[in-house]
mmCIF file of C-alpha atoms and ligand atoms in Angstrom:
data_model
loop_
_atom_site.group_PDB
_atom_site.id
_atom_site.type_symbol
_atom_site.label_atom_id
_atom_site.label_comp_id
_atom_site.label_asym_id
_atom_site.label_seq_id
_atom_site.Cartn_x
_atom_site.Cartn_y
_atom_site.Cartn_z
ATOM 1 C CA MET A 661 0.000 0.000 0.000
ATOM 2 C CA ALA A 662 2.836 2.346 0.941
ATOM 3 C CA GLN A 663 4.228 1.935 -2.570
ATOM 4 C CA GLU A 664 0.896 2.492 -4.255
ATOM 5 C CA VAL A 665 -0.416 5.668 -2.628
ATOM 6 C CA GLY A 666 0.180 9.117 -4.066
ATOM 7 C CA THR A 667 1.747 8.651 -7.475
ATOM 8 C CA GLY A 668 3.377 5.335 -6.531
ATOM 9 C CA TRP A 669 0.843 3.443 -8.643
ATOM 10 C CA VAL A 670 2.359 5.035 -11.772
ATOM 11 C CA GLU A 671 5.368 2.749 -11.317
ATOM 12 C CA GLY A 672 3.240 -0.223 -12.314
ATOM 13 C CA VAL A 673 1.716 1.359 -15.415
ATOM 14 C CA HIS A 674 3.062 0.172 -18.764
ATOM 15 C CA PRO A 675 5.589 2.793 -19.958
ATOM 16 C CA ASP A 676 3.633 3.295 -23.200
ATOM 17 C CA ASP A 677 0.430 4.039 -21.288
ATOM 18 C CA VAL A 678 1.749 6.464 -18.661
ATOM 19 C CA GLN A 679 1.163 9.571 -20.750
ATOM 20 C CA GLY A 680 -2.338 8.421 -21.683
ATOM 21 C CA CYS A 681 -3.108 7.858 -18.004
ATOM 22 C CA PHE A 682 -2.093 11.363 -17.071
ATOM 23 C CA ASP A 683 -4.051 12.783 -20.000
ATOM 24 C CA GLY A 684 -7.109 10.874 -18.879
ATOM 25 C CA PHE A 685 -6.854 11.467 -15.222
ATOM 26 C CA LEU A 686 -5.351 14.908 -14.571
ATOM 27 C CA PRO A 687 -8.025 17.045 -16.270
ATOM 28 C CA ALA A 688 -10.713 15.096 -14.398
ATOM 29 C CA PHE A 689 -8.790 15.476 -11.166
ATOM 30 C CA HIS A 690 -8.538 19.235 -11.551
ATOM 31 C CA ALA A 691 -12.195 19.528 -12.450
ATOM 32 C CA ARG A 692 -13.134 17.105 -9.655
ATOM 33 C CA ILE A 693 -15.205 14.970 -11.951
ATOM 34 C CA PRO A 694 -15.386 11.195 -12.345
ATOM 35 C CA PHE A 695 -13.085 9.584 -14.917
ATOM 36 C CA ARG A 696 -12.705 6.301 -16.684
ATOM 37 C CA MET A 697 -9.693 4.994 -18.601
ATOM 38 C CA LYS A 698 -8.066 1.858 -19.929
ATOM 39 C CA TYR A 699 -4.394 1.036 -19.607
ATOM 40 C CA ARG A 700 -1.931 -1.761 -18.892
ATOM 41 C CA LEU A 701 -0.949 -2.296 -15.269
ATOM 42 C CA ARG A 702 1.725 -4.639 -13.940
ATOM 43 C CA ARG A 703 0.429 -7.497 -11.853
ATOM 44 C CA ALA A 704 2.296 -8.922 -8.824
ATOM 45 C CA ASP A 705 3.774 -11.646 -11.061
ATOM 46 C CA GLY A 706 5.210 -9.014 -13.419
ATOM 47 C CA GLU A 707 2.691 -9.519 -16.259
ATOM 48 C CA TYR A 708 1.052 -6.420 -17.719
ATOM 49 C CA ARG A 709 -2.736 -6.724 -17.671
ATOM 50 C CA TRP A 710 -5.297 -4.445 -19.315
ATOM 51 C CA VAL A 711 -7.487 -2.775 -16.738
ATOM 52 C CA ILE A 712 -10.421 -0.461 -16.880
ATOM 53 C CA GLU A 713 -10.204 2.087 -14.137
ATOM 54 C CA SER A 714 -12.965 4.298 -12.898
ATOM 55 C CA GLY A 715 -12.603 6.901 -10.208
ATOM 56 C CA ILE A 716 -14.900 9.386 -8.525
ATOM 57 C CA PRO A 717 -14.053 12.347 -6.297
ATOM 58 C CA ARG A 718 -14.771 11.798 -2.647
ATOM 59 C CA TYR A 719 -15.846 14.445 -0.157
ATOM 60 C CA THR A 720 -15.942 14.482 3.611
ATOM 61 C CA GLY A 721 -19.193 15.054 5.474
ATOM 62 C CA ALA A 722 -18.213 18.710 5.643
ATOM 63 C CA GLY A 723 -17.982 18.873 1.836
ATOM 64 C CA GLU A 724 -14.200 18.937 1.677
ATOM 65 C CA PHE A 725 -12.466 17.217 -1.222
ATOM 66 C CA ALA A 726 -10.738 14.075 0.075
ATOM 67 C CA GLY A 727 -9.114 12.567 -2.990
ATOM 68 C CA TYR A 728 -10.435 9.996 -5.380
ATOM 69 C CA ILE A 729 -11.798 6.556 -4.810
ATOM 70 C CA GLY A 730 -11.828 4.094 -7.618
ATOM 71 C CA SER A 731 -11.462 0.572 -8.852
ATOM 72 C CA ASN A 732 -9.594 -1.364 -11.500
ATOM 73 C CA ILE A 733 -11.136 -4.274 -13.296
ATOM 74 C CA ASP A 734 -8.915 -6.688 -15.214
ATOM 75 C CA ILE A 735 -10.293 -6.791 -18.761
ATOM 76 C CA THR A 736 -7.378 -8.595 -20.436
ATOM 77 C CA ASP A 737 -9.296 -11.760 -21.273
ATOM 78 C CA LEU A 738 -12.244 -9.781 -22.550
ATOM 79 C CA LYS A 739 -9.953 -7.671 -24.706
ATOM 80 C CA HIS A 740 -8.266 -10.741 -26.177
ATOM 81 C CA ALA A 741 -11.634 -12.326 -26.882
ATOM 82 C CA GLU A 742 -12.758 -9.144 -28.642
ATOM 83 C CA GLU A 743 -9.608 -9.018 -30.752
ATOM 84 C CA GLU A 744 -10.030 -12.676 -31.624
ATOM 85 C CA ARG A 745 -13.647 -12.126 -32.589
ATOM 86 C CA GLU A 746 -12.681 -9.207 -34.803
ATOM 87 C CA ARG A 747 -9.970 -11.271 -36.436
ATOM 88 C CA LEU A 748 -12.437 -14.080 -37.129
ATOM 89 C CA HIS A 749 -14.944 -11.625 -38.559
ATOM 90 C CA ARG A 750 -12.334 -10.280 -40.952
ATOM 91 C CA LEU A 751 -11.304 -13.812 -41.881
ATOM 92 C CA GLU A 752 -14.877 -14.811 -42.487
ATOM 93 C CA ALA A 753 -15.479 -11.760 -44.671
ATOM 94 C CA ASP A 754 -12.347 -12.598 -46.683
ATOM 95 C CA LEU A 755 -13.436 -16.191 -47.055
ATOM 96 C CA ALA A 756 -16.935 -15.149 -48.067
ATOM 97 C CA HIS A 757 -15.364 -13.158 -50.846
ATOM 98 C CA ILE A 758 -13.083 -16.031 -51.873
ATOM 99 C CA SER A 759 -15.932 -18.501 -51.824
ATOM 100 C CA ARG A 760 -17.968 -16.222 -54.052
ATOM 101 C CA VAL A 761 -15.088 -15.734 -56.458
ATOM 102 C CA SER A 762 -14.499 -19.486 -56.656
ATOM 103 C CA MET A 763 -18.196 -20.087 -57.194
ATOM 104 C CA MET A 764 -18.025 -17.680 -60.090
ATOM 105 C CA GLY A 765 -15.092 -19.684 -61.434
ATOM 106 C CA GLU A 766 -17.193 -22.818 -61.427
ATOM 107 C CA LEU A 767 -19.937 -21.011 -63.224
ATOM 108 C CA THR A 768 -17.793 -19.676 -66.006
ATOM 109 C CA ALA A 769 -17.897 -22.900 -67.981
ATOM 110 C CA SER A 770 -21.613 -23.137 -67.454
ATOM 111 C CA LEU A 771 -22.136 -19.558 -68.599
ATOM 112 C CA ALA A 772 -19.953 -19.868 -71.655
ATOM 113 C CA HIS A 773 -22.274 -22.641 -72.736
ATOM 114 C CA GLU A 774 -25.441 -20.725 -71.865
ATOM 115 C CA ILE A 775 -24.353 -17.698 -73.861
ATOM 116 C CA LYS A 776 -23.013 -19.706 -76.770
ATOM 117 C CA GLN A 777 -26.426 -21.234 -77.429
ATOM 118 C CA PRO A 778 -28.334 -18.025 -78.209
ATOM 119 C CA ILE A 779 -25.353 -16.626 -80.104
ATOM 120 C CA ALA A 780 -25.160 -19.754 -82.274
ATOM 121 C CA ALA A 781 -28.905 -19.484 -82.870
ATOM 122 C CA ALA A 782 -28.553 -15.816 -83.819
ATOM 123 C CA LEU A 783 -25.826 -16.754 -86.316
ATOM 124 C CA VAL A 784 -28.030 -19.381 -87.949
ATOM 125 C CA ASN A 785 -30.890 -16.889 -88.167
ATOM 126 C CA ALA A 786 -28.622 -14.176 -89.610
ATOM 127 C CA GLN A 787 -27.391 -16.549 -92.319
ATOM 128 C CA ALA A 788 -30.948 -17.595 -93.142
ATOM 129 C CA CYS A 789 -32.034 -13.969 -93.235
ATOM 130 C CA ALA A 790 -29.270 -13.155 -95.732
ATOM 131 C CA ARG A 791 -30.298 -16.128 -97.880
ATOM 132 C CA TRP A 792 -33.953 -14.985 -98.015
ATOM 133 C CA LEU A 793 -32.833 -11.491 -99.007
ATOM 134 C CA ARG A 794 -30.373 -12.693 -101.661
ATOM 135 C CA ARG A 795 -33.012 -14.630 -103.573
ATOM 136 C CA ASP A 796 -33.944 -13.428 -107.050
ATOM 137 C CA THR A 797 -37.209 -12.329 -105.531
ATOM 138 C CA PRO A 798 -36.307 -11.617 -101.909
ATOM 139 C CA ASP A 799 -38.784 -13.062 -99.401
ATOM 140 C CA LEU A 800 -39.182 -10.164 -97.023
ATOM 141 C CA GLU A 801 -41.682 -11.966 -94.808
ATOM 142 C CA GLU A 802 -39.264 -14.842 -94.088
ATOM 143 C CA ALA A 803 -36.344 -12.418 -93.688
ATOM 144 C CA CYS A 804 -38.354 -10.419 -91.152
ATOM 145 C CA GLN A 805 -39.133 -13.559 -89.159
ATOM 146 C CA CYS A 806 -35.435 -14.449 -89.094
ATOM 147 C CA ALA A 807 -34.620 -10.936 -87.895
ATOM 148 C CA SER A 808 -37.174 -11.148 -85.057
ATOM 149 C CA ARG A 809 -35.745 -14.505 -83.998
ATOM 150 C CA MET A 810 -32.320 -12.885 -83.931
ATOM 151 C CA VAL A 811 -33.633 -10.146 -81.653
ATOM 152 C CA LYS A 812 -34.945 -12.825 -79.276
ATOM 153 C CA ASP A 813 -31.643 -14.760 -79.317
ATOM 154 C CA VAL A 814 -29.545 -11.708 -78.646
ATOM 155 C CA THR A 815 -31.926 -10.496 -75.940
ATOM 156 C CA ARG A 816 -31.560 -13.860 -74.232
ATOM 157 C CA ALA A 817 -27.756 -13.666 -74.321
ATOM 158 C CA ASP A 818 -27.980 -10.158 -72.958
ATOM 159 C CA GLU A 819 -30.267 -11.287 -70.117
ATOM 160 C CA ILE A 820 -27.815 -13.997 -69.113
ATOM 161 C CA ILE A 821 -24.964 -11.506 -69.008
ATOM 162 C CA GLU A 822 -27.111 -9.076 -67.033
ATOM 163 C CA ARG A 823 -27.771 -11.795 -64.424
ATOM 164 C CA VAL A 824 -24.074 -12.405 -63.982
ATOM 165 C CA ARG A 825 -23.471 -8.703 -63.611
ATOM 166 C CA SER A 826 -26.095 -8.556 -60.899
ATOM 167 C CA LEU A 827 -24.147 -11.237 -59.021
ATOM 168 C CA TYR A 828 -21.138 -8.980 -58.968
ATOM 169 C CA ARG A 829 -23.004 -5.825 -58.073
ATOM 170 C CA ARG A 830 -21.141 -4.327 -55.167
ATOM 171 C CA GLY A 831 -22.447 -2.651 -52.096
ATOM 172 C CA THR A 832 -23.071 -3.608 -48.539
ATOM 173 C CA SER A 833 -26.466 -4.954 -47.762
ATOM 174 C CA GLU A 834 -28.732 -3.046 -50.091
ATOM 175 C CA ARG A 835 -32.290 -3.941 -49.265
ATOM 176 C CA GLU A 836 -34.841 -3.851 -52.034
ATOM 177 C CA GLN A 837 -38.189 -5.411 -52.926
ATOM 178 C CA ILE A 838 -37.542 -8.900 -54.185
ATOM 179 C CA ASP A 839 -39.536 -11.615 -55.863
ATOM 180 C CA LEU A 840 -37.825 -14.732 -54.507
ATOM 181 C CA ASN A 841 -39.256 -16.914 -57.277
ATOM 182 C CA GLU A 842 -37.434 -14.745 -59.764
ATOM 183 C CA VAL A 843 -34.144 -15.084 -57.861
ATOM 184 C CA ILE A 844 -34.613 -18.874 -57.813
ATOM 185 C CA ARG A 845 -35.272 -18.945 -61.568
ATOM 186 C CA GLU A 846 -32.161 -16.855 -62.204
ATOM 187 C CA MET A 847 -30.033 -19.241 -60.195
ATOM 188 C CA ILE A 848 -31.434 -22.195 -62.108
ATOM 189 C CA VAL A 849 -30.490 -20.558 -65.407
ATOM 190 C CA LEU A 850 -26.961 -20.079 -64.094
ATOM 191 C CA LEU A 851 -26.593 -23.609 -62.721
ATOM 192 C CA HIS A 852 -28.533 -25.408 -65.397
ATOM 193 C CA ASP A 853 -25.543 -26.445 -67.462
ATOM 194 C CA LYS A 854 -23.461 -27.514 -64.479
ATOM 195 C CA ALA A 855 -26.311 -29.736 -63.310
ATOM 196 C CA ASN A 856 -26.851 -31.045 -66.814
ATOM 197 C CA ARG A 857 -23.263 -32.148 -67.142
ATOM 198 C CA SER A 858 -23.688 -34.272 -64.006
ATOM 199 C CA SER A 859 -27.041 -35.649 -65.273
ATOM 200 C CA ILE A 860 -28.910 -33.832 -62.539
ATOM 201 C CA ALA A 861 -32.413 -32.568 -63.218
ATOM 202 C CA ILE A 862 -33.507 -29.385 -61.456
ATOM 203 C CA ARG A 863 -37.211 -29.294 -60.620
ATOM 204 C CA THR A 864 -39.137 -26.364 -59.176
ATOM 205 C CA GLU A 865 -42.404 -26.006 -57.298
ATOM 206 C CA LEU A 866 -42.801 -22.273 -56.965
ATOM 207 C CA ASP A 867 -45.845 -20.736 -55.323
ATOM 208 C CA PRO A 868 -47.074 -18.085 -57.789
ATOM 209 C CA GLY A 869 -48.761 -16.181 -54.957
ATOM 210 C CA LEU A 870 -45.557 -15.701 -52.979
ATOM 211 C CA SER A 871 -45.416 -12.236 -51.450
ATOM 212 C CA GLN A 872 -42.461 -9.987 -52.126
ATOM 213 C CA ILE A 873 -39.849 -9.536 -49.433
ATOM 214 C CA THR A 874 -37.406 -6.770 -48.606
ATOM 215 C CA ALA A 875 -33.921 -8.180 -48.787
ATOM 216 C CA ASP A 876 -30.438 -7.924 -50.204
ATOM 217 C CA ARG A 877 -30.707 -9.538 -53.627
ATOM 218 C CA VAL A 878 -27.006 -10.377 -54.005
ATOM 219 C CA GLN A 879 -26.857 -11.999 -50.574
ATOM 220 C CA LEU A 880 -29.907 -14.146 -51.262
ATOM 221 C CA GLN A 881 -28.438 -15.165 -54.606
ATOM 222 C CA GLN A 882 -25.352 -16.230 -52.691
ATOM 223 C CA VAL A 883 -27.399 -18.330 -50.251
ATOM 224 C CA LEU A 884 -29.353 -20.040 -53.012
ATOM 225 C CA MET A 885 -26.233 -20.686 -54.999
ATOM 226 C CA ASN A 886 -24.472 -22.182 -51.961
ATOM 227 C CA LEU A 887 -27.393 -24.497 -51.235
ATOM 228 C CA MET A 888 -27.881 -25.522 -54.848
ATOM 229 C CA LEU A 889 -24.168 -26.112 -55.499
ATOM 230 C CA ASN A 890 -23.986 -28.207 -52.311
ATOM 231 C CA GLY A 891 -26.994 -30.206 -53.516
ATOM 232 C CA ILE A 892 -25.399 -30.756 -56.930
ATOM 233 C CA GLU A 893 -22.149 -31.819 -55.276
ATOM 234 C CA ALA A 894 -24.001 -34.232 -52.984
ATOM 235 C CA ILE A 895 -25.702 -35.902 -55.957
ATOM 236 C CA LYS A 896 -22.740 -35.830 -58.330
ATOM 237 C CA GLY A 897 -21.793 -39.078 -59.967
ATOM 238 C CA THR A 898 -25.002 -40.870 -59.093
ATOM 239 C CA GLY A 899 -27.449 -38.837 -61.171
ATOM 240 C CA GLY A 900 -30.542 -37.565 -59.453
ATOM 241 C CA GLU A 901 -32.788 -34.646 -58.801
ATOM 242 C CA LEU A 902 -32.575 -31.269 -57.127
ATOM 243 C CA THR A 903 -35.903 -29.733 -56.151
ATOM 244 C CA VAL A 904 -36.367 -26.105 -55.233
ATOM 245 C CA THR A 905 -39.696 -25.094 -53.745
ATOM 246 C CA SER A 906 -41.133 -21.858 -52.488
ATOM 247 C CA LYS A 907 -44.277 -21.429 -50.441
ATOM 248 C CA ARG A 908 -45.868 -19.432 -47.690
ATOM 249 C CA SER A 909 -45.563 -20.990 -44.225
ATOM 250 C CA GLU A 910 -48.386 -20.855 -41.664
ATOM 251 C CA ASP A 911 -46.904 -17.882 -39.827
ATOM 252 C CA ARG A 912 -46.915 -15.719 -42.971
ATOM 253 C CA GLN A 913 -43.254 -16.330 -43.606
ATOM 254 C CA VAL A 914 -41.781 -17.281 -46.943
ATOM 255 C CA LEU A 915 -40.364 -20.811 -46.884
ATOM 256 C CA ILE A 916 -37.788 -21.927 -49.438
ATOM 257 C CA SER A 917 -36.399 -25.426 -49.596
ATOM 258 C CA VAL A 918 -33.629 -26.987 -51.623
ATOM 259 C CA SER A 919 -33.853 -30.751 -51.587
ATOM 260 C CA ASP A 920 -31.493 -33.266 -53.169
ATOM 261 C CA SER A 921 -31.366 -37.007 -53.657
ATOM 262 C CA GLY A 922 -27.658 -37.142 -52.865
ATOM 263 C CA MET A 923 -25.444 -38.868 -50.330
ATOM 264 C CA GLY A 924 -27.199 -37.313 -47.326
ATOM 265 C CA LEU A 925 -25.856 -35.292 -44.412
ATOM 266 C CA PRO A 926 -22.600 -36.542 -42.866
ATOM 267 C CA VAL A 927 -23.536 -39.079 -40.173
ATOM 268 C CA GLY A 928 -23.229 -37.774 -36.625
ATOM 269 C CA GLU A 929 -22.114 -34.352 -37.824
ATOM 270 C CA THR A 930 -25.455 -32.751 -38.603
ATOM 271 C CA ASP A 931 -24.984 -30.295 -35.741
ATOM 272 C CA HIS A 932 -21.655 -29.122 -37.145
ATOM 273 C CA ILE A 933 -22.348 -28.518 -40.814
ATOM 274 C CA PHE A 934 -23.225 -24.879 -40.116
ATOM 275 C CA ASP A 935 -19.987 -24.287 -38.221
ATOM 276 C CA ALA A 936 -17.378 -22.167 -39.978
ATOM 277 C CA PHE A 937 -14.618 -24.293 -41.524
ATOM 278 C CA PHE A 938 -16.533 -27.571 -41.161
ATOM 279 C CA THR A 939 -16.180 -29.473 -44.408
ATOM 280 C CA THR A 940 -16.108 -33.102 -45.552
ATOM 281 C CA LYS A 941 -14.838 -32.150 -49.021
ATOM 282 C CA SER A 942 -11.173 -32.226 -50.008
ATOM 283 C CA GLN A 943 -11.557 -28.875 -51.798
ATOM 284 C CA GLY A 944 -14.174 -27.447 -49.429
ATOM 285 C CA THR A 945 -13.874 -24.216 -47.475
ATOM 286 C CA GLY A 946 -16.561 -25.109 -44.973
ATOM 287 C CA MET A 947 -17.789 -21.512 -45.190
ATOM 288 C CA GLY A 948 -20.828 -21.797 -47.452
ATOM 289 C CA LEU A 949 -23.372 -22.836 -44.857
ATOM 290 C CA SER A 950 -22.025 -20.661 -42.063
ATOM 291 C CA ILE A 951 -22.158 -17.587 -44.304
ATOM 292 C CA SER A 952 -25.589 -18.554 -45.619
ATOM 293 C CA ARG A 953 -26.970 -18.953 -42.124
ATOM 294 C CA ARG A 954 -25.588 -15.589 -41.121
ATOM 295 C CA ILE A 955 -27.159 -13.927 -44.167
ATOM 296 C CA ILE A 956 -30.566 -15.483 -43.514
ATOM 297 C CA GLU A 957 -30.450 -14.574 -39.824
ATOM 298 C CA SER A 958 -29.481 -10.988 -40.659
ATOM 299 C CA HIS A 959 -32.738 -10.883 -42.638
ATOM 300 C CA GLY A 960 -34.686 -12.110 -39.613
ATOM 301 C CA GLY A 961 -35.067 -15.651 -40.916
ATOM 302 C CA ARG A 962 -33.858 -19.149 -40.068
ATOM 303 C CA LEU A 963 -31.856 -21.742 -42.038
ATOM 304 C CA TRP A 964 -31.687 -25.422 -41.133
ATOM 305 C CA ALA A 965 -31.106 -28.876 -42.608
ATOM 306 C CA ILE A 966 -32.971 -32.165 -42.377
ATOM 307 C CA SER A 967 -32.235 -35.636 -43.673
ATOM 308 C CA ASN A 968 -34.746 -36.905 -46.193
ATOM 309 C CA SER A 969 -36.605 -40.070 -45.237
ATOM 310 C CA ASN A 970 -35.589 -41.814 -48.456
ATOM 311 C CA ARG A 971 -32.377 -40.269 -49.807
ATOM 312 C CA GLY A 972 -30.468 -37.036 -49.592
ATOM 313 C CA ALA A 973 -30.915 -33.869 -47.605
ATOM 314 C CA THR A 974 -33.184 -30.845 -47.537
ATOM 315 C CA PHE A 975 -32.057 -27.345 -46.625
ATOM 316 C CA GLN A 976 -34.795 -24.923 -45.727
ATOM 317 C CA PHE A 977 -34.945 -21.284 -44.847
ATOM 318 C CA THR A 978 -37.653 -18.866 -43.845
ATOM 319 C CA LEU A 979 -37.768 -15.135 -44.384
ATOM 320 C CA PRO A 980 -40.317 -12.822 -42.855
ATOM 321 C CA SER A 981 -42.518 -11.314 -45.539
ATOM 322 C CA GLU A 982 -43.771 -8.665 -43.103
ATOM 323 C CA LEU A 983 -40.316 -7.175 -43.466
ATOM 324 C CA ALA A 984 -41.717 -5.463 -46.536
ATOM 325 C CA GLU A 985 -44.243 -3.520 -44.461
ATOM 326 C CA ALA A 986 -41.686 -2.757 -41.736
HETATM 327 P P1 ADP B 449 -18.216 -26.833 -48.215
HETATM 328 O O1 ADP B 449 -19.254 -27.042 -49.272
HETATM 329 O O2 ADP B 449 -17.070 -25.981 -48.670
HETATM 330 O O3 ADP B 449 -17.773 -28.094 -47.550
HETATM 331 P P2 ADP B 449 -20.429 -25.811 -46.634
HETATM 332 O O4 ADP B 449 -20.431 -24.949 -45.410
HETATM 333 O O5 ADP B 449 -21.243 -25.363 -47.771
HETATM 334 O O6 ADP B 449 -18.908 -25.940 -47.068
HETATM 335 O O7 ADP B 449 -20.873 -27.271 -46.223
HETATM 336 C C1 ADP B 449 -20.328 -27.882 -45.075
HETATM 337 C C2 ADP B 449 -20.542 -29.376 -45.108
HETATM 338 O O8 ADP B 449 -21.928 -29.679 -44.969
HETATM 339 C C3 ADP B 449 -20.133 -30.077 -46.393
HETATM 340 O O9 ADP B 449 -18.754 -30.319 -46.457
HETATM 341 C C4 ADP B 449 -20.967 -31.345 -46.334
HETATM 342 O O10 ADP B 449 -20.381 -32.301 -45.473
HETATM 343 C C5 ADP B 449 -22.249 -30.874 -45.651
HETATM 344 N N1 ADP B 449 -23.306 -30.610 -46.662
HETATM 345 C C6 ADP B 449 -23.669 -29.411 -47.158
HETATM 346 N N2 ADP B 449 -24.665 -29.543 -48.054
HETATM 347 C C7 ADP B 449 -24.950 -30.836 -48.137
HETATM 348 C C8 ADP B 449 -25.902 -31.626 -48.893
HETATM 349 N N3 ADP B 449 -26.754 -31.055 -49.753
HETATM 350 N N4 ADP B 449 -25.913 -32.970 -48.684
HETATM 351 C C9 ADP B 449 -25.041 -33.547 -47.820
HETATM 352 N N5 ADP B 449 -24.144 -32.868 -47.081
HETATM 353 C C10 ADP B 449 -24.084 -31.536 -47.237
#
C-alpha cells in the first residue's frame, strides 16, 4: 500500500500508457469529476494486464475534497476475446469473398455454354435472313421472321450476361423489394448447365402467390447458390434430382427449400455442418453454410437442414414477408 499511494501506482503502469493515463486522469482530477480509462498495469507476477479504471471524487461530510476513490477491473481476457472475434470476422469476410469468387469460377464454364447457345442461334438466323434477301425475288416476310428470332436470341444472351453482372453488383447490404421466385429462376439458369453435365435434373415447385420480401438480392443469390451447389455436389456421380420449392408458411413467412437425392448429411455431424470451416470435401472451405446462415439470420429468418426419409438432404430457410411492411 505504501508503494501504491500518491503517485506510486504510476510505477506499475506500462511505460507506453503512462502519458495516456495522465491525460485521462489529470483534467478530471482538476475539475473534480469522475473519470474512466483503460491502460496496462503490472500485476504482482510481473505480467502487464489491461485494466479499466474508474474513479470518482470523494468528499468528507463537511464537503471537503478528500481525494479519489476508484477501482480497477482486469479486462485482459475480454480484450483478447474481442480481438479474436474481430480477427475471425475479418477472416470470415475474406473467405466469403473467396468462396464467391471461386463459385463464379465454377460457373464460367456453365455460362460460356449458356451464352453460346443463343449466339449460335442468332448466327443461324442471320445466315438464313441473308439467304432470303439474296433470292432473285427476296422473301421479305421470311427475312423479317429471321430478324425477329435474332432479336430474341440476342436479348436472351444479354439477359444472361445481365444476371451475372447482378451477381457482382457491389455494395453492402442493399435492401430492395424482391420476388424470390425470380431469384430462384435466375439461379437455375446459371446452374442449369453444371447440373446437366452431371445428369442432374432441377425441378421447381414455386408458389405463384408468394409475397415480395425486402432483402439484399445479391446476398440471397449467394445463399441459393451455396445451397444448390452443395446439392449438386451431394448428388454428383449418381445422377438424381434437385428440387427447389417456395411457399408461404403458416406464420406468414416465406419458406424456401432446396432438396437433393444425394449422399445425405454426414452421419453424426449434422450439428456441425453450419460451423465455420466444417467441411467433408477435399476442396471445401466449410464456409458456405455458415455464411448462408448468417445472411438469412441478418434478414430475420432461419436456415436449417434435415435428412430426407428416403435419400439425400433438404435445406430450408424462412424469411419474414412482413419485413416489406416494416
Ligand atoms: P463446403 O461445401 O465448402 O464443404 P459448406 O459450409 O457449404 O462448405 O458445407 C459444409 C458441409 O456440410 C459439407 O462439407 C458437407 O459435409 C455438408 N453438406 C452441405 N450440403 C450438403 C448436402 N446437400 N448434402 C449432404 N451434405 C451436405
